[in-house]
Amino acid sequence: MNAPDHASSVGAVTAQKARFGEPLRLKGGAELPSYEIAYETYGELNAARTNAVLVCHALNASHHVAGYYAEQPDNIGWWDNLVGPGKPLDTRRFFVVGSNYIGSCFGSTGPASINPASGKPWGADFPVVTVEDWVEAQARLADRLGIERFAAVIGGSLGAMQALQWTLSYPERIRHSIVIAAAPRLTPQNIAFNEVARQAIMTDPDFHGGHYYEKGVVPTRGLRIARMIGHITYLSGEAMAEKFGRLLRRGAPGFDFDIDFEVESYLRYQGDKFSTYFDANTYLRITKALDYFDPGAEYGGNLSAALARAQAAFMVVSFKSDWRFPPARSREIVRALLDNRRIVSYLEIDAPGGHDAFLLEDRRYHNALRAYFANIDL
Amino acid sequence: MRADLAAIAQWVAPQARVLDLGCGDGSLLRYLWQQRQAPGYGVEIDDAAVLGCVENDVNVLQVDLESGLSLFADQSFDSVVLSETLQTIHRTEFLMREMLRVGREVIVSFPNFGHWAARLQVLFGRMPVSETLPYQWYETPNVHHCTVVDFEDLCRRLGVRIRERLVLHEGHAVTWLPNLLGSVAVYRCTAA
């Protein structure tokens, strides 16, 4: 195996936007008359156009996958530990595309964008989007970039659902699907967590039924709580114990309702930070996209039947400490792929990081991805 | 290639679908794909071996054999291979049944505890250590040792039909007193 010689950053990068005038018909029945997709690319598309890899992001990330912005050197891409020269997804060999999903608040058309019909922000009127819709939009971006077929599509969590959906929406346009920390559909328990988060937002007095932009307010309290709930499900109990223990902020219990335990401080900090940069209407829509994802549904719940049309080779990775989408959920996907005699490898990594482990640099995990990418023919 | 693997490879038909349990770094599967165009999957629990499989471009599934073969449908493989792994399994009978459920035939190899060198060491009051049993008793992953005769008893008990047997020592077939002179045994079995 090649050593990670001189693994380094892709350096300063620039976000780009692609504008699409042709309407996008959504699974929910609505239509986006026109839209923009924010994206970044790293590396060079080869002459045969066989080396493109699409990176799909999860809930709160964006198209800023790797590198940094020249004017914001601390704003480093969310998967910079994986993508770059000499890194497991090596940009000296692959042309990597990070694309922001429709409905986001980071650049692609979303609830805060202007609705051409009214001249005002879409707000609550922005349609509910699905994983299938995102793949459709990504396919159009691929057309625009001259990519007929991706060497691989990779993602973790909600991003993994997109990597899986690609093999179903466009089986002939994807050679490898790398599905990390995934579930083939949410459990009622997963949906319950999402619903609590949505209720936190929608019952915030500043929500105004989703039309808060024109009121000049933000449902900060709801967003904070939504984020706190999310964070509890991203970390494992073990990771929380390791990180915070029962450490007391003030050395002794305060017998009041200020911050006692470190974990409270952490959650409040995460909630506060999130509520300053994330859009509540976007949060509602992505949690719905998660809830609705269920490729087996059209086949009476039979995932094997649903995956029959996939042609790609698969790499499925799960983490033992992930209780949001535990290994058993990934094994459902693997079982369905085996039923269809697809090419598949499955790794179950004993890392402590919980659901967020897919973002962390674990040697076993990254070495396996490095080896997998190295074996992809160009 | 290890002698028992060479024997196993001979018993796998061209283009057969193979499941290799405890596949290590995937060498056998890679060989079977290159030499016999037999596609397959490996099952392996060890992180380093799993990485070896990915490097060897072999399909590998990192699951614990002790929890069974629930990933695999009934009779979905032509050959299920368990090479030099039987002796490390806790639920031996359960796994044998599972192998016969998912495969049309199973190929099993294991170190023969009945080999004279092992017997001699026990006679002198020591746990055997040899080329085929390379561990000290306190560090061995092996939990269920057996001899050629013991394994054949188990097959009878489970109603497993032995189709072929090859007993080896230092890569050569042993036909005379195999349970005494053979250090490795390889079997090809089917459900009766």
Coordinates of C-alpha atoms in Angstrom, one line a residue:
Chain A
M1 CA 0.0 0.0 0.0
N2 CA 1.2 3.5 -0.8
A3 CA 2.2 5.4 2.3
P4 CA 0.3 8.7 2.7
D5 CA 3.3 10.5 1.4
H6 CA 3.2 14.3 2.0
A7 CA -0.6 14.2 2.8
S8 CA -1.6 17.8 2.6
S9 CA -4.4 20.3 2.1
V10 CA -5.9 21.0 -1.3
G11 CA -5.1 24.6 -0.2
A12 CA -7.2 27.7 -0.9
V13 CA -10.4 26.9 -2.7
T14 CA -13.3 28.8 -4.2
A15 CA -17.0 28.0 -4.0
Q16 CA -18.8 28.1 -7.3
K17 CA -22.5 28.2 -8.3
A18 CA -24.3 26.6 -11.2
R19 CA -27.6 28.1 -12.3
F20 CA -30.3 25.9 -13.7
G21 CA -33.2 27.4 -15.6
E22 CA -35.0 24.1 -16.3
P23 CA -37.6 23.3 -13.6
L24 CA -36.8 20.6 -11.1
R25 CA -39.9 18.4 -10.5
L26 CA -39.8 17.2 -6.9
K27 CA -40.9 13.9 -5.4
G28 CA -43.4 15.7 -3.3
G29 CA -45.2 17.0 -6.4
A30 CA -43.9 20.6 -6.2
E31 CA -41.7 22.2 -8.8
L32 CA -38.7 24.5 -8.5
P33 CA -38.9 26.7 -11.5
S34 CA -35.2 27.5 -11.4
Y35 CA -32.4 26.9 -8.9
E36 CA -28.7 27.3 -8.1
I37 CA -26.4 24.6 -6.8
A38 CA -23.3 25.7 -4.8
Y39 CA -20.3 23.4 -5.3
E40 CA -16.5 23.1 -5.0
T41 CA -14.1 20.9 -7.0
Y42 CA -10.6 19.6 -6.2
G43 CA -8.1 18.0 -8.5
E44 CA -8.5 17.7 -12.2
L45 CA -11.0 15.9 -14.4
N46 CA -8.9 13.6 -16.6
A47 CA -9.3 13.5 -20.4
A48 CA -11.4 10.3 -20.3
R49 CA -13.6 11.9 -17.6
T50 CA -13.4 8.7 -15.6
N51 CA -11.9 10.0 -12.3
A52 CA -14.8 12.0 -10.8
V53 CA -15.9 11.4 -7.2
L54 CA -19.0 13.0 -5.7
V55 CA -18.9 13.7 -2.0
C56 CA -22.4 14.0 -0.5
H57 CA -22.8 15.9 2.8
A58 CA -25.0 15.2 5.8
L59 CA -27.2 17.4 7.9
N60 CA -25.3 20.5 8.7
A61 CA -22.4 20.5 6.3
S62 CA -22.0 22.0 2.9
H63 CA -20.2 21.8 -0.5
H64 CA -17.0 23.0 1.4
V65 CA -15.5 19.5 1.7
A66 CA -11.8 20.3 1.7
G67 CA -9.3 23.1 1.8
Y68 CA -9.9 26.6 3.1
Y69 CA -11.1 29.9 1.8
A70 CA -8.3 32.4 1.2
E71 CA -10.1 35.1 3.1
Q72 CA -11.1 32.7 6.0
P73 CA -8.1 30.5 6.6
D74 CA -9.8 28.9 9.6
N75 CA -12.8 27.8 7.6
I76 CA -11.6 24.3 6.8
G77 CA -13.7 21.8 4.7
W78 CA -15.7 19.4 6.8
W79 CA -14.0 16.3 5.4
D80 CA -10.5 17.7 5.0
N81 CA -9.0 14.8 6.8
L82 CA -10.1 12.5 4.0
V83 CA -9.8 14.6 0.8
G84 CA -6.6 16.1 -0.4
P85 CA -3.2 15.3 -2.0
G86 CA -1.9 12.1 -0.5
K87 CA -5.1 11.6 1.6
P88 CA -7.3 8.6 1.3
L89 CA -9.4 10.3 -1.4
D90 CA -6.4 11.5 -3.2
T91 CA -7.0 14.7 -5.3
R92 CA -3.8 14.0 -7.3
R93 CA -5.7 11.0 -8.8
F94 CA -9.4 11.9 -8.5
F95 CA -11.5 14.9 -9.5
V96 CA -13.6 15.5 -6.4
V97 CA -16.9 17.3 -6.4
G98 CA -18.6 18.6 -3.3
S99 CA -22.2 19.7 -3.9
N100 CA -24.6 21.5 -1.6
Y101 CA -28.1 20.1 -1.5
I102 CA -31.2 22.0 -2.6
G103 CA -32.9 23.5 0.5
S104 CA -29.7 24.3 2.2
C105 CA -28.7 27.6 3.8
F106 CA -25.1 27.5 2.6
G107 CA -25.4 28.6 -1.1
S108 CA -27.8 26.3 -3.0
T109 CA -31.3 27.5 -3.5
G110 CA -33.2 27.1 -0.2
P111 CA -35.9 28.6 2.0
A112 CA -34.0 31.8 2.5
S113 CA -33.6 32.3 -1.3
I114 CA -35.9 34.6 -3.2
N115 CA -39.0 33.0 -4.6
P116 CA -39.2 34.4 -8.2
A117 CA -43.0 34.3 -8.0
S118 CA -43.3 36.6 -5.1
G119 CA -40.0 38.5 -5.0
K120 CA -39.7 37.6 -1.3
P121 CA -37.8 34.8 0.5
W122 CA -39.5 31.4 0.0
G123 CA -39.7 30.8 3.8
A124 CA -42.4 28.3 4.7
D125 CA -43.4 28.1 1.0
F126 CA -40.1 26.3 0.0
P127 CA -41.1 22.8 -0.9
V128 CA -40.1 19.7 1.2
V129 CA -37.2 18.1 -0.7
T130 CA -36.1 14.4 -0.6
V131 CA -32.9 12.5 -1.1
E132 CA -34.2 11.5 -4.5
D133 CA -34.5 15.2 -5.4
W134 CA -31.0 15.9 -4.3
V135 CA -29.6 13.1 -6.5
E136 CA -31.6 14.5 -9.4
A137 CA -30.1 17.9 -8.9
Q138 CA -26.6 16.4 -8.5
A139 CA -27.0 14.5 -11.8
R140 CA -27.8 17.8 -13.5
L141 CA -24.7 19.4 -11.9
A142 CA -22.7 16.3 -13.2
D143 CA -24.1 17.0 -16.7
R144 CA -22.9 20.6 -16.4
L145 CA -19.4 19.5 -15.4
G146 CA -19.2 17.0 -18.2
I147 CA -19.2 13.9 -15.9
E148 CA -21.1 11.1 -17.5
R149 CA -20.3 8.6 -14.9
F150 CA -18.8 8.9 -11.4
A151 CA -16.0 6.7 -10.4
A152 CA -17.5 6.8 -7.0
V153 CA -20.1 8.6 -4.9
I154 CA -19.3 8.7 -1.2
G155 CA -21.1 10.0 1.9
G156 CA -21.7 9.5 5.6
S157 CA -25.1 9.4 7.3
L158 CA -27.5 11.5 5.2
G159 CA -24.7 11.7 2.7
A160 CA -24.6 7.9 2.6
M161 CA -28.3 7.8 1.8
Q162 CA -27.5 9.9 -1.3
A163 CA -24.6 7.6 -2.3
L164 CA -27.1 4.7 -2.0
Q165 CA -29.8 6.5 -3.9
W166 CA -27.4 7.3 -6.7
T167 CA -27.1 3.6 -7.5
L168 CA -30.9 3.4 -7.8
S169 CA -31.7 6.7 -9.6
Y170 CA -28.8 6.4 -12.0
P171 CA -27.4 2.9 -11.8
E172 CA -25.4 3.4 -15.0
R173 CA -23.8 6.6 -13.9
I174 CA -22.0 5.4 -10.8
R175 CA -19.2 2.7 -10.6
H176 CA -18.7 2.6 -6.8
S177 CA -20.9 3.6 -3.9
I178 CA -19.3 4.2 -0.6
V179 CA -22.0 4.2 2.1
I180 CA -20.8 5.1 5.6
A181 CA -22.7 5.2 8.9
A182 CA -26.0 4.7 7.0
A183 CA -29.4 3.3 7.5
P184 CA -31.7 2.0 4.7
R185 CA -34.5 4.0 6.4
L186 CA -35.1 5.6 9.7
T187 CA -36.6 3.7 12.7
P188 CA -39.6 5.2 14.5
Q189 CA -37.1 6.1 17.3
N190 CA -34.9 8.1 14.8
I191 CA -38.1 9.8 13.5
A192 CA -39.1 10.6 17.0
F193 CA -35.8 12.5 17.7
N194 CA -36.3 14.4 14.5
E195 CA -39.9 15.3 15.4
V196 CA -38.8 16.7 18.8
A197 CA -36.3 18.8 17.0
R198 CA -38.9 20.1 14.6
Q199 CA -41.4 20.8 17.4
A200 CA -38.7 22.8 19.2
I201 CA -38.4 25.0 16.1
M202 CA -42.0 25.3 15.2
T203 CA -43.2 26.1 18.7
D204 CA -40.6 28.9 19.0
P205 CA -42.6 32.2 19.1
D206 CA -40.1 33.6 16.6
F207 CA -40.9 31.0 14.0
H208 CA -43.9 32.7 12.6
G209 CA -45.0 29.7 10.7
G210 CA -41.7 29.7 8.8
H211 CA -42.1 33.4 7.6
Y212 CA -39.6 34.8 10.1
Y213 CA -37.3 36.4 7.6
E214 CA -39.7 39.2 6.9
K215 CA -40.2 39.8 10.6
G216 CA -36.5 40.2 11.1
V217 CA -36.2 37.5 13.7
V218 CA -34.8 34.0 14.0
P219 CA -36.2 31.1 16.0
T220 CA -33.0 30.8 17.9
R221 CA -34.4 29.0 20.9
G222 CA -35.9 26.3 18.8
L223 CA -32.8 25.8 16.7
R224 CA -30.6 25.6 19.9
I225 CA -32.8 22.8 21.3
A226 CA -32.9 21.0 18.0
R227 CA -29.2 21.0 17.8
M228 CA -28.8 19.8 21.4
I229 CA -31.0 16.8 20.7
G230 CA -29.1 16.1 17.5
H231 CA -25.8 16.2 19.3
I232 CA -26.9 13.7 21.9
T233 CA -27.7 11.2 19.1
Y234 CA -24.4 11.9 17.3
L235 CA -22.2 11.0 20.3
S236 CA -21.9 7.6 21.9
G237 CA -22.5 7.3 25.7
E238 CA -18.9 6.1 25.9
A239 CA -17.6 9.2 24.0
M240 CA -19.6 11.5 26.2
A241 CA -18.3 9.9 29.4
E242 CA -14.8 10.1 28.0
K243 CA -15.1 13.7 27.0
F244 CA -17.1 15.1 29.9
G245 CA -17.4 12.6 32.7
R246 CA -19.4 14.2 35.5
L247 CA -17.0 17.1 35.8
L248 CA -18.5 20.1 37.5
R249 CA -18.0 23.5 35.9
R250 CA -17.9 25.4 39.2
G251 CA -16.2 22.7 41.2
A252 CA -19.2 21.9 43.3
P253 CA -23.0 21.6 42.6
G254 CA -24.6 25.0 42.5
F255 CA -28.1 23.8 43.6
D256 CA -29.5 26.1 40.9
F257 CA -30.1 25.9 37.2
D258 CA -26.9 27.4 35.9
I259 CA -24.5 25.1 34.3
D260 CA -23.3 22.4 36.6
F261 CA -22.0 19.6 34.4
E262 CA -19.5 20.0 31.5
V263 CA -21.9 18.2 29.2
E264 CA -24.5 20.9 29.8
S265 CA -21.9 23.5 28.9
Y266 CA -21.0 21.6 25.7
L267 CA -24.6 21.2 24.6
R268 CA -25.4 24.9 25.2
Y269 CA -22.3 25.9 23.3
Q270 CA -23.1 23.7 20.4
G271 CA -26.7 24.9 20.4
D272 CA -25.7 28.6 20.5
K273 CA -23.2 28.2 17.8
F274 CA -25.6 26.4 15.5
S275 CA -28.4 28.9 16.0
T276 CA -26.2 31.7 14.6
Y277 CA -25.4 30.1 11.3
F278 CA -28.1 27.5 10.5
D279 CA -31.5 28.2 9.0
A280 CA -34.6 26.8 10.9
N281 CA -36.5 26.2 7.7
T282 CA -33.6 24.2 6.3
Y283 CA -33.4 22.1 9.5
L284 CA -37.1 21.2 9.2
R285 CA -36.6 20.1 5.6
I286 CA -33.5 18.0 6.0
T287 CA -35.0 16.1 9.0
K288 CA -38.0 15.4 6.7
A289 CA -35.7 14.2 3.9
L290 CA -34.2 11.8 6.5
D291 CA -37.6 10.6 7.7
Y292 CA -38.9 10.0 4.1
F293 CA -35.9 8.1 2.8
D294 CA -37.0 4.5 2.3
P295 CA -36.0 2.9 -1.0
G296 CA -37.7 -0.3 0.0
A297 CA -41.1 1.4 0.4
E298 CA -42.1 1.0 -3.3
Y299 CA -41.4 -2.7 -3.0
G300 CA -43.5 -3.4 0.0
G301 CA -40.6 -2.9 2.4
N302 CA -38.4 -5.4 0.5
L303 CA -35.0 -3.7 0.4
S304 CA -33.5 -6.5 -1.7
A305 CA -36.1 -6.0 -4.4
A306 CA -35.4 -2.2 -4.3
L307 CA -31.7 -2.7 -4.7
A308 CA -32.1 -5.1 -7.6
R309 CA -31.5 -2.3 -10.1
A310 CA -28.2 -1.2 -8.5
Q311 CA -25.1 -2.1 -10.6
A312 CA -22.3 -0.3 -8.6
A313 CA -19.8 -2.0 -6.5
F314 CA -20.3 -1.1 -2.8
M315 CA -18.2 -0.3 0.2
V316 CA -20.4 -0.2 3.4
V317 CA -18.8 1.0 6.6
S318 CA -20.4 1.2 10.1
F319 CA -19.1 2.1 13.6
K320 CA -19.8 -0.1 16.6
S321 CA -20.5 2.9 18.9
D322 CA -23.0 4.5 16.6
W323 CA -26.4 4.1 18.2
R324 CA -28.2 6.5 15.8
F325 CA -27.5 4.2 12.8
P326 CA -25.9 1.1 14.4
P327 CA -24.1 -1.6 12.5
A328 CA -27.2 -3.7 12.3
R329 CA -28.7 -1.0 10.0
S330 CA -25.7 -1.2 7.6
R331 CA -26.0 -5.0 7.7
E332 CA -29.5 -4.7 6.3
I333 CA -28.1 -2.9 3.3
V334 CA -25.3 -5.5 2.9
R335 CA -27.8 -8.3 3.2
A336 CA -29.9 -6.8 0.4
L337 CA -26.9 -6.3 -1.8
L338 CA -25.8 -10.0 -1.2
D339 CA -29.3 -11.1 -2.1
N340 CA -28.7 -9.4 -5.4
R341 CA -25.2 -10.8 -5.8
R342 CA -23.7 -7.4 -5.9
I343 CA -20.0 -6.6 -5.3
V344 CA -19.8 -5.5 -1.7
S345 CA -17.4 -5.1 1.1
Y346 CA -18.5 -4.3 4.6
L347 CA -16.4 -2.9 7.5
E348 CA -17.5 -2.6 11.1
I349 CA -15.1 -0.3 12.8
D350 CA -14.7 -0.5 16.6
A351 CA -14.3 3.2 17.0
P352 CA -15.7 5.1 20.1
G353 CA -16.9 8.2 18.3
G354 CA -20.6 7.3 17.9
H355 CA -22.4 8.4 14.7
D356 CA -19.9 11.2 14.3
A357 CA -17.1 8.7 13.9
F358 CA -17.4 8.9 10.2
L359 CA -16.0 12.4 10.3
L360 CA -13.0 11.4 12.5
E361 CA -9.6 10.2 11.5
D362 CA -9.5 6.5 12.6
R363 CA -6.6 4.6 11.1
R364 CA -8.5 1.4 10.3
Y365 CA -11.3 3.4 8.7
H366 CA -9.1 5.7 6.6
N367 CA -6.6 3.0 5.6
A368 CA -9.5 0.9 4.3
L369 CA -10.9 3.9 2.3
R370 CA -7.4 4.6 1.0
A371 CA -7.0 1.0 -0.2
Y372 CA -10.5 1.0 -1.7
F373 CA -9.9 4.2 -3.7
A374 CA -6.5 3.0 -4.8
N375 CA -8.1 -0.1 -6.4
I376 CA -10.6 2.0 -8.4
D377 CA -9.5 1.8 -12.1
L378 CA -9.5 5.1 -13.9
Chain B
M1 CA 0.2 -21.0 -1.0
R2 CA -0.5 -23.1 2.1
A3 CA -1.0 -26.8 1.2
D4 CA -4.5 -27.0 2.5
L5 CA -5.5 -23.9 0.4
A6 CA -4.1 -25.5 -2.7
A7 CA -6.3 -28.6 -2.0
I8 CA -9.3 -26.4 -1.4
A9 CA -8.7 -24.5 -4.6
Q10 CA -8.7 -27.8 -6.6
W11 CA -12.1 -28.7 -5.1
V12 CA -13.7 -25.4 -6.2
A13 CA -15.3 -25.7 -9.6
P14 CA -14.6 -22.9 -12.2
Q15 CA -17.1 -20.0 -11.8
A16 CA -18.4 -21.4 -8.5
R17 CA -19.7 -18.9 -6.0
V18 CA -17.5 -19.1 -2.9
L19 CA -17.9 -18.0 0.6
D20 CA -14.6 -18.1 2.6
L21 CA -15.1 -17.9 6.3
G22 CA -12.1 -16.6 8.3
C23 CA -10.6 -15.6 5.0
G24 CA -7.5 -13.8 6.3
D25 CA -6.2 -11.3 3.8
G26 CA -8.2 -12.8 1.0
S27 CA -5.4 -14.7 -0.7
L28 CA -7.5 -17.8 -1.5
L29 CA -10.4 -15.7 -2.9
R30 CA -8.0 -13.7 -5.0
Y31 CA -6.4 -16.9 -6.3
L32 CA -9.8 -18.5 -7.0
W33 CA -10.9 -15.4 -8.9
Q34 CA -7.7 -15.2 -11.0
Q35 CA -7.3 -19.0 -11.6
R36 CA -10.9 -20.3 -11.7
Q37 CA -13.0 -17.1 -12.3
A38 CA -14.8 -18.0 -9.2
P39 CA -16.3 -14.9 -7.6
G40 CA -16.6 -14.9 -3.8
Y41 CA -16.9 -13.1 -0.5
G42 CA -14.7 -13.4 2.5
V43 CA -15.8 -13.1 6.2
E44 CA -13.2 -11.9 8.6
I45 CA -13.2 -10.2 12.0
D46 CA -9.6 -9.1 12.3
D47 CA -9.0 -5.4 11.3
A48 CA -5.6 -6.0 9.7
A49 CA -6.8 -9.0 7.7
V50 CA -9.8 -7.0 6.5
L51 CA -7.5 -4.2 5.3
G52 CA -5.5 -6.9 3.5
C53 CA -8.7 -8.0 1.7
V54 CA -9.5 -4.5 0.6
E55 CA -5.9 -4.1 -0.6
N56 CA -6.2 -7.4 -2.5
D57 CA -9.5 -6.2 -4.1
V58 CA -11.4 -9.0 -2.5
N59 CA -15.0 -8.7 -1.2
V60 CA -14.8 -8.9 2.5
L61 CA -17.5 -8.7 5.2
Q62 CA -16.4 -7.8 8.7
V63 CA -18.8 -9.8 10.9
D64 CA -18.4 -12.3 13.7
L65 CA -18.8 -15.9 12.6
E66 CA -20.0 -16.8 16.1
S67 CA -23.2 -14.9 15.4
G68 CA -23.9 -17.0 12.4
L69 CA -24.3 -16.4 8.7
S70 CA -27.5 -14.4 8.8
L71 CA -26.2 -12.1 6.0
F72 CA -26.4 -15.0 3.6
A73 CA -29.5 -16.6 2.1
D74 CA -30.1 -20.4 2.0
Q75 CA -28.1 -22.2 -0.6
S76 CA -26.6 -19.0 -2.0
F77 CA -23.1 -20.4 -2.5
D78 CA -21.6 -23.3 -4.3
S79 CA -18.8 -23.8 -1.8
V80 CA -18.4 -22.5 1.7
V81 CA -14.8 -22.7 2.9
L82 CA -13.6 -22.8 6.5
S83 CA -9.9 -23.1 6.4
E84 CA -7.8 -23.5 9.6
T85 CA -10.6 -21.7 11.5
L86 CA -12.8 -24.5 12.9
Q87 CA -10.6 -24.9 15.9
T88 CA -11.1 -21.2 16.9
I89 CA -14.9 -21.4 16.8
H90 CA -16.9 -21.6 20.1
R91 CA -20.2 -22.7 18.6
T92 CA -18.9 -25.4 16.3
E93 CA -22.1 -27.3 15.7
F94 CA -24.1 -24.2 15.1
L95 CA -21.6 -22.9 12.5
M96 CA -21.4 -26.3 10.7
R97 CA -25.2 -26.2 10.4
E98 CA -25.1 -22.6 9.2
M99 CA -22.5 -23.5 6.5
L100 CA -24.6 -26.3 5.2
R101 CA -27.6 -23.9 5.1
V102 CA -25.9 -21.3 2.9
G103 CA -23.7 -23.6 0.8
R104 CA -24.3 -26.6 -1.4
E105 CA -21.0 -28.0 -0.1
V106 CA -18.6 -27.0 2.6
I107 CA -14.9 -27.4 2.6
V108 CA -13.2 -27.5 6.1
S109 CA -9.5 -27.7 7.0
F110 CA -8.1 -27.9 10.5
P111 CA -4.8 -28.8 12.3
N112 CA -5.0 -32.5 13.3
F113 CA -4.5 -32.8 17.1
G114 CA -4.1 -36.5 16.5
H115 CA -0.7 -36.1 14.8
W116 CA 2.0 -38.1 16.5
A117 CA 4.1 -35.1 17.4
A118 CA 1.1 -33.6 19.3
R119 CA 0.4 -36.9 21.0
L120 CA 4.0 -37.2 22.0
Q121 CA 4.1 -33.8 23.6
V122 CA 0.9 -34.5 25.6
L123 CA 2.5 -37.9 26.6
F124 CA 5.4 -36.0 28.0
G125 CA 3.0 -33.7 29.9
R126 CA 3.0 -30.7 27.6
M127 CA 0.5 -28.9 25.4
P128 CA 1.6 -29.4 21.8
V129 CA 3.4 -26.6 20.0
S130 CA 4.3 -27.1 16.4
E131 CA 4.2 -25.6 12.9
T132 CA 0.5 -26.3 12.6
L133 CA -0.2 -25.5 16.3
P134 CA 2.1 -22.5 16.7
Y135 CA 0.7 -21.1 19.9
Q136 CA 1.5 -21.5 23.6
W137 CA -1.6 -22.6 25.6
Y138 CA -2.0 -19.2 27.2
E139 CA -2.1 -17.2 24.0
T140 CA -3.8 -19.5 21.5
P141 CA -6.9 -18.4 19.7
N142 CA -7.8 -22.1 19.4
V143 CA -10.6 -23.3 21.6
H144 CA -11.8 -26.5 20.1
H145 CA -9.1 -28.9 19.0
C146 CA -10.0 -32.1 17.3
T147 CA -8.5 -35.1 15.5
V148 CA -9.4 -36.6 12.2
V149 CA -11.5 -39.2 14.0
D150 CA -13.2 -36.7 16.2
F151 CA -14.3 -34.5 13.2
E152 CA -15.7 -37.5 11.4
D153 CA -17.7 -38.4 14.5
L154 CA -19.2 -34.9 14.5
C155 CA -20.1 -35.2 10.8
R156 CA -21.9 -38.4 11.5
R157 CA -23.7 -36.8 14.4
L158 CA -24.8 -33.8 12.3
G159 CA -25.8 -36.1 9.3
V160 CA -23.0 -34.5 7.2
R161 CA -21.8 -36.6 4.3
I162 CA -18.1 -36.6 3.7
R163 CA -17.4 -36.5 -0.1
E164 CA -13.6 -36.2 0.0
R165 CA -10.9 -36.2 2.5
L166 CA -7.3 -35.2 2.2
V167 CA -4.8 -35.5 5.1
L168 CA -1.5 -33.7 4.7
H169 CA 1.8 -33.5 6.3
E170 CA 4.3 -30.8 5.2
G171 CA 2.3 -30.4 2.0
H172 CA 2.2 -34.1 1.1
A173 CA -0.8 -36.4 1.1
V174 CA -0.8 -38.9 3.9
T175 CA -2.8 -42.1 3.2
W176 CA -1.3 -44.5 5.7
L177 CA -2.4 -43.9 9.4
P178 CA -3.6 -40.4 8.5
N179 CA -4.8 -39.6 12.1
L180 CA -1.3 -40.4 13.4
L181 CA 0.9 -39.1 10.5
G182 CA -1.1 -36.2 9.1
S183 CA -0.8 -32.7 10.6
V184 CA -3.6 -31.0 8.6
A185 CA -6.9 -32.4 7.4
V186 CA -9.1 -31.1 4.6
Y187 CA -12.7 -32.3 4.0
R188 CA -15.3 -31.7 1.3
C189 CA -18.8 -32.3 2.8
T190 CA -22.4 -31.9 1.8
A191 CA -25.7 -32.3 3.6
A192 CA -26.7 -35.9 3.6

